[in-house]
Coordinates of C-alpha atoms in Angstrom, one line a residue:
M1438 CA 102.9 19.3 13.5
T1439 CA 102.0 20.0 9.8
V1440 CA 98.3 20.4 9.1
T1441 CA 97.3 19.9 5.5
K1442 CA 94.6 22.0 3.7
H1443 CA 92.3 19.0 3.6
Q1444 CA 92.7 18.5 7.4
K1445 CA 91.9 22.2 8.0
D1446 CA 88.8 21.9 5.9
A1447 CA 87.7 18.9 7.7
T1448 CA 88.3 20.5 11.1
T1449 CA 86.3 23.7 10.3
T1450 CA 83.4 21.5 9.2
F1451 CA 83.0 20.6 12.9
I1452 CA 84.8 23.3 15.0
G1453 CA 83.9 26.9 14.4
A1454 CA 82.9 26.1 10.9
P1455 CA 82.9 29.1 8.5
P1456 CA 81.1 29.1 5.2
G1457 CA 82.9 26.9 2.8
E1458 CA 82.8 26.2 -0.9
R1459 CA 80.5 23.2 -0.7
H1460 CA 76.8 23.7 -0.9
G1461 CA 75.9 20.7 1.3
S1462 CA 75.3 17.1 0.4
T1463 CA 74.0 16.3 -3.1
A1464 CA 71.1 13.9 -3.5
D1465 CA 73.4 11.1 -4.6
E1466 CA 75.6 11.7 -1.6
V1467 CA 72.6 11.5 0.7
R1468 CA 71.5 8.3 -0.9
S1469 CA 75.0 6.8 -0.7
H1470 CA 74.5 6.8 3.1
Y1471 CA 70.8 6.1 3.7
D1472 CA 70.2 3.7 0.9
L1473 CA 73.1 1.4 2.0
S1474 CA 70.6 -1.2 3.4
N1475 CA 67.5 -1.0 5.5
E1476 CA 68.4 -4.4 7.0
F1477 CA 71.9 -3.2 8.0
F1478 CA 70.5 -0.1 9.8
R1479 CA 67.8 -2.2 11.4
L1480 CA 70.5 -4.4 13.1
W1481 CA 71.6 -1.5 15.4
Q1482 CA 68.9 1.1 15.4
D1483 CA 65.7 0.7 17.5
P1484 CA 62.6 -1.0 16.0
T1485 CA 61.2 2.4 14.8
Q1486 CA 64.5 3.0 12.9
T1487 CA 64.8 6.5 14.3
Y1488 CA 68.3 7.6 13.1
S1489 CA 69.0 10.6 15.3
C1490 CA 69.8 11.5 19.0
A1491 CA 67.4 9.8 21.4
Y1492 CA 66.2 11.6 24.6
F1493 CA 66.8 9.5 27.7
E1494 CA 64.2 11.2 29.9
R1495 CA 64.7 8.4 32.5
E1496 CA 67.9 6.4 33.2
D1497 CA 66.1 3.1 32.7
M1498 CA 64.7 3.8 29.2
T1499 CA 65.3 1.5 26.4
L1500 CA 66.6 2.9 23.1
E1501 CA 63.1 2.6 21.5
E1502 CA 61.5 4.4 24.5
A1503 CA 64.1 7.2 24.4
Q1504 CA 63.7 7.6 20.6
M1505 CA 60.0 8.0 21.1
A1506 CA 60.6 10.4 24.0
K1507 CA 62.7 12.5 21.6
V1508 CA 60.0 12.5 18.9
D1509 CA 57.4 13.5 21.6
L1510 CA 59.8 16.2 22.8
A1511 CA 60.0 17.7 19.3
L1512 CA 56.3 17.4 18.4
G1513 CA 55.3 18.7 21.8
K1514 CA 56.9 22.0 21.0
L1515 CA 54.9 22.6 17.9
G1516 CA 51.5 23.3 19.3
L1517 CA 49.8 20.7 17.0
Q1518 CA 46.1 20.6 16.8
P1519 CA 43.9 17.9 15.2
G1520 CA 43.5 18.5 11.4
M1521 CA 46.7 20.6 11.0
T1522 CA 49.2 19.6 8.3
L1523 CA 52.7 18.8 9.5
L1524 CA 55.7 18.9 7.1
D1525 CA 58.7 16.7 8.0
I1526 CA 61.8 17.7 6.1
G1527 CA 64.2 14.8 6.1
C1528 CA 61.6 12.3 7.4
G1529 CA 64.0 9.3 7.7
W1530 CA 62.1 6.0 8.1
G1531 CA 59.0 7.8 9.2
S1532 CA 58.9 7.5 13.0
T1533 CA 58.1 11.2 13.6
I1534 CA 55.3 11.5 11.0
M1535 CA 53.7 8.2 12.1
R1536 CA 53.8 9.4 15.7
A1537 CA 52.2 12.7 14.6
V1538 CA 49.4 10.9 12.9
D1539 CA 48.7 8.5 15.7
K1540 CA 49.1 10.8 18.7
Y1541 CA 48.2 14.3 17.4
D1542 CA 45.7 13.4 14.6
V1543 CA 47.3 15.6 12.0
N1544 CA 47.8 15.3 8.2
V1545 CA 51.5 14.7 7.3
I1546 CA 53.9 15.2 4.4
G1547 CA 57.3 13.7 4.6
L1548 CA 60.3 14.7 2.3
T1549 CA 63.2 12.3 1.8
L1550 CA 65.9 11.8 -0.8
S1551 CA 66.3 8.1 0.0
H1552 CA 64.5 5.5 -2.1
N1553 CA 64.7 3.0 0.7
Q1554 CA 63.1 5.3 3.2
L1555 CA 60.4 6.2 0.7
A1556 CA 59.4 2.6 0.2
H1557 CA 59.6 1.9 4.0
I1558 CA 57.3 4.8 4.8
E1559 CA 54.8 4.0 2.1
Q1560 CA 54.5 0.5 3.6
R1561 CA 53.9 2.0 7.1
F1562 CA 51.3 4.3 5.7
A1563 CA 49.5 1.4 4.0
E1564 CA 49.2 -0.3 7.4
S1565 CA 47.8 2.8 9.2
N1566 CA 44.1 3.1 10.0
S1567 CA 44.2 6.8 10.5
P1568 CA 41.8 8.8 8.2
R1569 CA 44.2 11.7 8.0
S1570 CA 46.1 12.5 4.8
K1571 CA 49.6 10.8 4.7
E1572 CA 52.1 11.5 2.0
V1573 CA 55.8 10.9 1.5
R1574 CA 57.7 12.4 -1.4
L1575 CA 61.1 11.8 -3.0
Q1576 CA 61.7 15.5 -3.1
P1577 CA 64.2 18.1 -1.7
W1578 CA 62.9 20.9 0.4
E1579 CA 63.9 23.5 -2.2
E1580 CA 61.2 22.2 -4.5
F1581 CA 58.4 22.0 -2.0
D1582 CA 55.9 24.9 -2.3
E1583 CA 52.6 24.1 -0.5
P1584 CA 51.2 25.7 2.6
V1585 CA 51.5 23.8 5.9
D1586 CA 50.7 24.6 9.5
R1587 CA 53.9 23.3 11.2
I1588 CA 57.3 22.0 10.2
V1589 CA 59.7 19.6 11.9
S1590 CA 63.2 18.7 10.7
I1591 CA 65.3 16.2 12.7
G1592 CA 68.8 15.4 11.7
A1593 CA 68.6 16.7 8.1
F1594 CA 69.9 20.2 8.5
E1595 CA 73.5 18.9 8.6
H1596 CA 73.2 18.0 4.9
F1597 CA 72.0 21.4 3.6
G1598 CA 75.2 23.4 3.5
F1599 CA 75.9 26.8 4.9
E1600 CA 75.0 28.8 1.8
K1601 CA 71.5 27.3 1.8
Y1602 CA 70.6 28.3 5.4
A1603 CA 69.1 31.6 4.5
D1604 CA 67.0 30.1 1.7
Y1605 CA 65.9 27.3 4.0
F1606 CA 64.5 29.6 6.7
K1607 CA 63.0 31.9 4.1
K1608 CA 61.2 29.0 2.5
T1609 CA 59.9 27.5 5.8
Y1610 CA 58.8 30.9 6.9
E1611 CA 56.8 31.4 3.7
L1612 CA 55.1 28.0 3.9
M1613 CA 53.5 28.5 7.3
P1614 CA 50.7 30.7 8.6
D1615 CA 51.2 33.7 10.9
D1616 CA 51.2 31.4 14.0
G1617 CA 53.5 28.8 12.4
V1618 CA 56.1 27.0 14.5
M1619 CA 59.1 25.0 13.2
L1620 CA 61.2 22.6 15.3
L1621 CA 64.8 22.2 14.2
H1622 CA 66.8 19.4 15.6
T1623 CA 70.4 19.5 14.5
I1624 CA 74.0 18.7 15.4
V1625 CA 76.0 21.9 16.1
S1626 CA 79.7 22.5 16.4
T1627 CA 81.7 24.0 19.2
S1628 CA 83.3 27.3 18.2
K1629 CA 87.0 27.7 18.2
E1630 CA 86.7 30.1 21.1
E1631 CA 84.7 27.5 23.1
V1632 CA 87.2 24.8 22.2
A1633 CA 90.0 27.0 23.5
E1634 CA 88.1 28.0 26.6
L1635 CA 87.3 24.3 27.4
G1636 CA 90.9 23.4 26.9
L1637 CA 90.0 20.8 24.3
P1638 CA 93.0 19.6 22.2
T1639 CA 93.0 19.8 18.4
T1640 CA 95.0 16.7 17.6
M1641 CA 96.0 15.1 14.3
S1642 CA 93.9 12.0 15.0
L1643 CA 90.9 14.3 15.7
M1644 CA 91.3 16.0 12.4
R1645 CA 91.7 12.7 10.6
F1646 CA 88.5 11.5 12.1
F1647 CA 86.7 14.7 11.0
R1648 CA 88.0 14.1 7.5
F1649 CA 86.8 10.5 7.6
I1650 CA 83.3 11.5 8.5
V1651 CA 82.9 14.1 5.8
T1652 CA 84.4 11.9 3.1
E1653 CA 83.3 8.3 4.0
I1654 CA 80.1 8.7 6.1
Y1655 CA 78.4 11.9 5.3
P1656 CA 79.9 13.3 2.0
G1657 CA 79.3 17.0 1.8
G1658 CA 78.0 17.3 5.4
R1659 CA 78.4 20.5 7.3
I1660 CA 77.8 21.2 11.0
P1661 CA 76.8 24.7 11.9
L1662 CA 77.5 26.9 14.9
I1663 CA 74.4 27.6 17.1
K1664 CA 74.8 31.3 16.3
M1665 CA 74.8 30.6 12.6
V1666 CA 71.5 28.8 12.8
E1667 CA 69.9 31.5 15.1
D1668 CA 71.1 34.4 12.9
R1669 CA 69.7 33.0 9.7
A1670 CA 66.4 32.1 11.4
V1671 CA 66.0 35.6 12.9
E1672 CA 66.9 37.2 9.5
A1673 CA 64.0 35.2 8.0
G1674 CA 61.6 36.5 10.7
F1675 CA 61.6 33.7 13.2
H1676 CA 62.0 34.0 17.0
V1677 CA 64.2 31.1 18.3
T1678 CA 62.7 30.8 21.7
R1679 CA 64.7 28.0 23.3
K1680 CA 67.8 26.0 22.5
Q1681 CA 67.6 22.7 24.3
R1682 CA 70.9 20.9 24.3
L1683 CA 71.0 17.1 24.3
R1684 CA 74.8 16.3 24.1
P1685 CA 74.9 13.6 26.8
H1686 CA 71.8 12.0 25.2
Y1687 CA 73.6 11.7 21.9
A1688 CA 76.7 10.2 23.4
R1689 CA 74.5 7.5 25.0
T1690 CA 72.6 7.0 21.8
L1691 CA 75.8 6.4 19.8
D1692 CA 77.2 4.1 22.5
T1693 CA 74.0 2.0 22.2
W1694 CA 74.1 1.9 18.5
A1695 CA 77.8 0.8 18.6
A1696 CA 77.0 -1.9 21.1
N1697 CA 74.1 -3.2 19.0
L1698 CA 76.3 -3.2 15.9
Q1699 CA 79.0 -5.2 17.6
A1700 CA 76.4 -7.7 19.0
N1701 CA 75.3 -8.3 15.3
K1702 CA 78.7 -8.2 13.7
D1703 CA 78.4 -11.5 11.7
E1704 CA 75.0 -10.5 10.3
A1705 CA 76.1 -7.0 9.5
I1706 CA 79.1 -8.3 7.5
A1707 CA 76.9 -10.8 5.7
I1708 CA 74.5 -8.1 4.7
T1709 CA 77.2 -5.6 3.6
S1710 CA 80.9 -6.4 4.1
E1711 CA 83.6 -6.4 6.8
E1712 CA 84.8 -3.0 5.4
V1713 CA 81.4 -1.4 5.9
Y1714 CA 81.1 -2.9 9.4
E1715 CA 84.5 -1.5 10.5
R1716 CA 83.7 1.8 8.9
Y1717 CA 80.4 2.2 10.7
L1718 CA 81.8 1.0 14.0
K1719 CA 84.6 3.6 13.7
Y1720 CA 82.0 6.3 12.9
L1721 CA 79.7 5.4 15.9
T1722 CA 82.3 5.1 18.5
G1723 CA 84.3 8.1 17.3
C1724 CA 81.2 10.4 17.3
A1725 CA 80.2 9.2 20.7
D1726 CA 83.6 10.5 22.0
L1727 CA 83.1 13.8 20.2
F1728 CA 79.8 14.4 22.0
R1729 CA 81.1 13.0 25.3
V1730 CA 84.1 15.4 25.3
G1731 CA 82.3 18.4 24.0
Y1732 CA 83.5 19.0 20.4
T1733 CA 80.0 18.7 19.2
D1734 CA 76.5 19.1 20.6
V1735 CA 72.9 18.7 19.4
C1736 CA 70.1 21.2 19.8
N1737 CA 66.3 20.7 19.7
S1738 CA 65.0 24.2 19.1
P1739 CA 61.6 25.6 18.3
A1740 CA 61.4 28.7 16.1
K1741 CA 58.1 30.6 16.0
K1742 CA 56.9 32.8 13.2
C1743 CA 55.6 35.8 15.2
N1744 CA 55.7 39.5 16.0
Y1745 CA 58.2 39.9 18.9
G1746 CA 55.5 41.1 21.3
E1747 CA 53.6 37.8 21.0
V1748 CA 53.8 34.8 23.2
A1749 CA 55.4 31.8 21.7
T1750 CA 53.5 28.5 22.1
H1751 CA 55.5 25.3 22.6
G1752 CA 54.0 23.0 25.2
R1753 CA 51.3 20.6 23.9
R1754 CA 47.9 20.3 25.5
D1755 CA 48.3 16.7 26.8
N1756 CA 44.6 16.1 27.3
G1757 CA 43.7 17.5 24.0
D1758 CA 41.1 20.2 24.8
G1759 CA 42.9 23.3 26.0
P1760 CA 44.0 26.6 24.5
D1761 CA 47.4 27.4 23.2
A1762 CA 49.2 30.5 24.5
A1763 CA 47.8 32.8 21.9
A1764 CA 44.3 31.6 22.7
L1765 CA 45.0 32.2 26.4
R1766 CA 45.9 35.8 25.8
R1767 CA 42.6 36.4 24.0
N1768 CA 40.6 35.6 27.1
P1769 CA 41.2 38.5 29.5
S1770 CA 37.7 38.5 31.0
P1771 CA 37.5 38.4 34.8
L1772 CA 36.0 35.3 36.5
R1773 CA 33.7 37.2 38.8
P1774 CA 32.3 35.1 41.7
L1775 CA 33.2 31.7 40.5
R1776 CA 36.8 32.8 39.9
R1777 CA 37.1 33.8 43.5
L1778 CA 36.2 30.3 44.5
L1779 CA 38.6 28.6 42.0
R1780 CA 41.5 30.6 43.2
A1781 CA 41.8 28.3 46.2
L1782 CA 43.5 25.3 44.6
P1783 CA 46.4 23.2 45.8
R1784 CA 50.1 23.1 45.2
P1785 CA 51.6 19.7 44.3
V1786 CA 53.7 19.3 47.4
P1787 CA 52.8 17.8 50.8
H1788 CA 51.3 20.3 53.2
L1789 CA 54.0 22.5 54.9
Q1790 CA 54.1 21.0 58.4
L1791 CA 52.8 17.5 57.6
R1792 CA 55.1 14.6 58.1
V1793 CA 56.4 13.2 54.7
L1794 CA 55.2 9.6 54.2
R1795 CA 57.7 7.9 51.9
P1796 CA 55.9 5.8 49.2
R1797 CA 56.8 2.2 48.7
R1798 CA 54.6 1.7 45.7
H1799 CA 53.6 3.9 42.7
D1800 CA 57.0 5.6 43.0
A1801 CA 56.8 8.8 41.0
G1802 CA 60.3 10.0 41.8
R1803 CA 61.7 9.6 38.3
S1804 CA 58.8 11.5 36.9
Q1805 CA 59.3 14.4 39.4
M1806 CA 63.0 14.5 38.5
A1807 CA 62.1 14.7 34.8
K1808 CA 59.8 17.6 35.6
I1809 CA 62.7 19.3 37.5
D1810 CA 65.1 18.8 34.6
L1811 CA 62.4 20.1 32.2
A1812 CA 62.3 23.4 34.2
L1813 CA 66.1 23.7 34.7
D1814 CA 66.9 23.0 31.0
K1815 CA 64.8 26.1 30.1
L1816 CA 67.0 28.3 32.1
D1817 CA 70.2 27.8 30.0
L1818 CA 72.2 27.3 33.1
E1819 CA 76.0 27.4 32.9
P1820 CA 78.5 26.1 35.6
G1821 CA 79.1 28.6 38.3
M1822 CA 75.9 30.5 37.9
T1823 CA 73.7 31.3 41.0
L1824 CA 70.2 29.9 40.9
L1825 CA 67.4 31.2 43.2
D1826 CA 64.6 28.7 44.0
V1827 CA 61.6 30.6 45.3
G1828 CA 59.5 28.2 47.4
C1829 CA 62.2 25.5 47.4
G1830 CA 60.1 22.8 49.1
W1831 CA 62.2 19.9 50.4
G1832 CA 65.2 20.8 48.2
A1833 CA 65.0 18.3 45.3
L1834 CA 65.5 21.0 42.7
M1835 CA 68.3 22.7 44.6
K1836 CA 70.1 19.3 44.9
R1837 CA 69.7 18.7 41.2
G1838 CA 71.1 22.1 40.4
L1839 CA 74.2 21.4 42.4
E1840 CA 74.8 17.9 41.1
R1841 CA 73.8 18.0 37.5
Y1842 CA 74.2 21.6 36.5
D1843 CA 77.1 22.6 38.7
V1844 CA 75.6 25.8 39.9
N1845 CA 75.4 27.7 43.2
V1846 CA 71.9 27.5 44.7
I1847 CA 69.8 29.7 47.1
G1848 CA 66.5 28.4 48.3
L1849 CA 63.7 30.4 50.0
T1850 CA 61.0 28.7 52.2
L1851 CA 58.6 29.7 54.9
S1852 CA 58.4 26.2 56.4
R1853 CA 60.7 25.3 59.3
N1854 CA 60.3 21.6 58.4
Q1855 CA 61.4 22.2 54.8
Y1856 CA 64.2 24.5 56.0
A1857 CA 65.7 21.9 58.3
Y1858 CA 65.3 19.1 55.7
C1859 CA 66.9 21.1 52.9
Q1860 CA 69.9 22.0 55.1
S1861 CA 70.5 18.4 55.9
L1862 CA 70.0 17.2 52.3
L1863 CA 72.3 19.8 50.8
D1864 CA 75.0 19.4 53.5
Q1865 CA 75.2 15.7 52.4
T1866 CA 75.6 16.6 48.7
D1867 CA 79.1 16.2 47.3
T1868 CA 79.7 19.5 45.4
R1869 CA 82.2 22.3 45.1
R1870 CA 79.4 24.9 44.7
S1871 CA 77.8 26.9 47.5
H1872 CA 74.3 26.3 48.8
L1873 CA 72.1 28.4 51.1
V1874 CA 68.6 27.9 52.5
C1875 CA 66.8 30.9 53.9
L1876 CA 63.8 30.9 56.1
Q1877 CA 62.3 34.0 54.5
G1878 CA 59.9 35.3 51.9
W1879 CA 61.0 36.5 48.5
E1880 CA 60.0 40.1 49.6
Q1881 CA 63.1 40.3 51.8
F1882 CA 65.5 38.9 49.2
D1883 CA 67.6 41.5 47.4
Q1884 CA 70.9 40.0 46.2
P1885 CA 71.9 39.4 42.6
V1886 CA 71.4 36.0 41.0
D1887 CA 71.7 34.6 37.5
R1888 CA 68.5 32.6 37.2
I1889 CA 65.2 32.1 39.1
V1890 CA 62.9 29.1 39.3
S1891 CA 59.7 28.7 41.3
I1892 CA 57.7 25.5 41.3
E1893 CA 54.2 25.7 42.6
A1894 CA 54.7 28.5 45.0
F1895 CA 53.2 31.4 43.0
E1896 CA 49.7 30.3 44.0
A1897 CA 50.5 31.4 47.6
F1898 CA 51.6 35.0 46.7
G1899 CA 48.2 36.7 46.1
K1900 CA 47.4 39.0 43.2
S1901 CA 48.1 42.1 45.2
R1902 CA 51.8 41.0 45.3
Y1903 CA 52.3 39.8 41.7
A1904 CA 53.7 43.2 40.5
A1905 CA 56.1 43.3 43.4
F1906 CA 57.3 39.8 42.7
F1907 CA 58.1 40.3 39.1
D1908 CA 59.7 43.7 39.9
T1909 CA 61.9 42.0 42.4
A1910 CA 62.8 39.2 40.0
H1911 CA 63.7 41.7 37.3
R1912 CA 65.9 43.7 39.7
V1913 CA 68.0 40.8 41.0
L1914 CA 68.5 39.2 37.5
P1915 CA 71.2 40.3 35.0
A1916 CA 70.5 41.6 31.6
D1917 CA 70.3 38.0 30.1
G1918 CA 68.4 36.7 33.1
R1919 CA 65.8 34.0 32.8
M1920 CA 63.0 32.7 35.1
V1921 CA 60.8 29.6 35.0
I1922 CA 57.5 29.6 37.0
E1923 CA 55.4 26.5 37.3
T1924 CA 51.9 27.3 38.5
I1925 CA 48.3 26.3 38.4
F1926 CA 46.1 28.9 36.8
T1927 CA 42.5 29.6 36.0
H1928 CA 40.3 30.4 33.0
P1929 CA 37.5 32.9 32.3
I1930 CA 34.0 31.5 32.6
N1931 CA 33.5 31.8 28.9
Y1932 CA 36.4 29.3 28.4
W1933 CA 34.5 26.6 30.3
R1934 CA 31.3 27.4 28.4
E1935 CA 33.0 27.2 25.0
H1936 CA 34.6 23.9 25.9
G1937 CA 31.5 22.3 27.4
I1938 CA 32.9 22.1 30.9
A1939 CA 30.0 22.1 33.4
I1940 CA 30.7 23.7 36.8
T1941 CA 28.4 22.1 39.5
L1942 CA 27.4 23.0 43.0
N1943 CA 29.7 20.2 44.2
D1944 CA 32.6 21.8 42.3
M1945 CA 32.0 25.1 44.1
K1946 CA 31.8 23.3 47.5
F1947 CA 35.1 21.6 46.7
T1948 CA 36.9 24.8 45.9
R1949 CA 35.6 26.3 49.2
F1950 CA 36.9 23.2 51.0
I1951 CA 40.4 23.6 49.4
G1952 CA 40.6 27.3 50.3
R1953 CA 39.5 26.8 53.9
E1954 CA 41.0 23.4 54.9
I1955 CA 44.0 22.7 52.7
F1956 CA 45.6 25.9 51.5
P1957 CA 44.1 28.8 53.5
G1958 CA 44.7 32.1 51.7
G1959 CA 45.8 30.4 48.4
Q1960 CA 44.9 32.3 45.3
L1961 CA 45.4 31.1 41.7
P1962 CA 46.5 33.6 39.0
S1963 CA 44.8 33.7 35.7
D1964 CA 46.7 33.2 32.5
Q1965 CA 46.3 36.9 31.7
D1966 CA 47.9 37.8 35.1
M1967 CA 51.0 35.9 34.2
F1968 CA 51.4 37.6 30.8
E1969 CA 50.5 41.2 32.0
F1970 CA 52.4 41.4 35.3
S1971 CA 55.5 39.9 33.8
S1972 CA 55.4 42.2 30.8
D1973 CA 54.9 45.3 32.9
A1974 CA 58.0 44.4 34.9
G1975 CA 60.1 44.0 31.7
F1976 CA 59.9 40.3 30.9
S1977 CA 59.0 38.6 27.7
T1978 CA 57.1 35.3 27.9
E1979 CA 59.2 32.9 25.8
E1980 CA 57.4 29.6 26.4
L1981 CA 54.2 28.2 27.9
Q1982 CA 54.2 24.5 28.4
L1983 CA 50.9 22.9 29.5
M1984 CA 51.1 19.9 31.8
N1985 CA 47.6 18.9 32.8
A1986 CA 47.8 15.2 31.9
H1987 CA 51.0 14.9 33.9
Y1988 CA 49.3 16.5 37.0
V1989 CA 46.4 14.2 36.7
R1990 CA 48.7 11.2 36.8
T1991 CA 50.7 12.8 39.7
L1992 CA 47.6 13.3 41.8
D1993 CA 46.3 9.8 41.0
T1994 CA 49.7 8.4 42.1
W1995 CA 49.7 10.4 45.3
A1996 CA 46.2 9.1 46.1
A1997 CA 47.2 5.5 45.5
N1998 CA 50.3 6.0 47.7
L1999 CA 48.2 7.5 50.5
V2000 CA 45.7 4.6 50.3
A2001 CA 48.5 2.1 50.5
H2002 CA 49.8 3.8 53.7
R2003 CA 46.4 4.4 55.3
D2004 CA 47.2 2.9 58.7
E2005 CA 50.5 4.7 58.9
A2006 CA 49.0 8.0 57.8
I2007 CA 46.3 7.8 60.5
A2008 CA 48.9 6.8 63.1
A2009 CA 51.0 9.8 62.1
T2010 CA 48.2 12.3 62.1
S2011 CA 44.5 11.3 62.5
E2012 CA 41.7 9.7 60.5
E2013 CA 40.2 13.1 60.0
V2014 CA 43.5 14.3 58.4
Y2015 CA 43.7 11.2 56.2
D2016 CA 40.1 11.6 54.9
R2017 CA 40.7 15.3 54.3
Y2018 CA 43.8 14.7 52.2
M2019 CA 42.2 11.9 50.3
R2020 CA 39.3 14.3 49.4
Y2021 CA 41.8 17.0 48.4
I2022 CA 44.0 14.8 46.2
T2023 CA 41.2 12.9 44.4
G2024 CA 39.1 16.0 43.9
C2025 CA 41.9 18.0 42.4
A2026 CA 42.8 15.1 40.0
D2027 CA 39.2 15.3 38.8
F2028 CA 39.5 19.1 38.3
F2029 CA 42.6 18.7 36.2
R2030 CA 41.1 15.8 34.3
R2031 CA 38.0 17.8 33.4
G2032 CA 40.0 20.9 32.4
I2033 CA 38.5 23.1 35.2
S2034 CA 42.1 24.2 36.1
E2035 CA 45.4 24.1 34.3
V2036 CA 49.1 23.8 35.3
A2037 CA 51.9 25.1 33.2
Q2038 CA 55.6 26.1 33.1
F2039 CA 56.1 29.7 32.0
T2040 CA 59.5 30.7 30.8
F2041 CA 60.4 34.4 31.1
A2042 CA 63.4 36.3 29.8
K2043 CA 64.4 39.9 30.6
E2044 CA 63.8 42.2 27.7
S2045 CA 66.8 44.1 26.5

């Protein structure tokens, strides 16, 4: 087979792309795509006209819901606070900046090269009731030179060109304050080595399709390698804390766009032409195949401007009144007597030996699976790795690891009920990977694993064992090991005072009740405990994602389920147990709603 120079150039644009002669798309080339017709794009995009990979957090999501979930995923990693200024580089039709204004109460500046997008966003701004500053400019990022607090760029990086990457990261670094965070969402190419390792063929039709994309759809477009992006970011002074891959989500997005375009074929041709319709259908269906097979991927990655000893903040404060990670580290004061009371708070699982009542209403199963995926995605799992689940509960996370991530799993539990249930659940799972459930504590575990996860078990360890736990985790993990711990934690007294949170006598009685009657011996860590004990053992804290609003909703749902099954619950246990658990669940929901306690996922990486 003879491969022409043009075909080689097109292939390297997508697979293992080296720096080329092109300096990215020109303004006219960008406009040739995005200024085609707002009405045409509206036929097959969602109502918000979000023209990038959606995030199907749940299987039953509509395209519009998944696009908004993607926007929330990106904005949630920025640590936005009311009154900040957010810069959106390549703002499209404005869905991200409008969401930022409406949900996060920030000022926004959007940059676009498209006249059509500019007019559309200006109209949306005119319809907004927000008092915040809203501005959209027909301006390239190279010419922007004003200070901002946060930066987001979704689906624009592909137009910049390899030679401009260093300038881009230098520019964005200089625009932000010392605690600045940038979220970059971009398509990335698979390296030649990865293509060979995966056994993906490089065919003539594939090369022709690449050539078609860079000449007829995105003239001048270039797709980077992940390493290329990360290297340029680090050189500029950023710390790329997480690379969340969304490849299957983009395949589904493109499939949906193609189906929408086909359903509106006649109208699409009337607006543009049959040639344009056929060209875009070829583009959408062909790109869906690229993502489905693995030639291309898409990454949603936050980069924090920081000293490498600092903790990077990503998770948003869902109920709007909590600290970011940096603020948490500035509050090392002990909690004294009240802290001892508040260390006895619950874990969000049914009590160890209590019979599990299966809900028929208010089913939160999909939300729990989304939480599990959220944790597992942070571990950068690869097929064949071994994952240790400390405090594995009833095995949902282990099962997910086997089925979705194709990893070997080991679970540790101290509950005989959970042990038996997990064994049965995993034995019924169709997988080629190994699974092992151990009725033992983490103290007795001493075999090597690749990744560790612990969801709501840390509260049972006790502060006297924190150092031993992190030392054990560090010992069994490899040099590139990662660990995610989801735990409830406490704050210093001065935090509640500063945030106007009143602690009453009833609150103290309730914490006593939890410590004696629900989780005897339970002890919550402080935020400072998590940072200090992990650091002493040789871990860096890469991410802190706060999830209070989600826990409030979880507890409210559990309470509603228990009320719906009142008679069955009493028959299974007693009225006293029913009343006790109702008090526990509703009282804890109130604590999280008021901000007395917090829940978060901490992501740790072994320091080299």
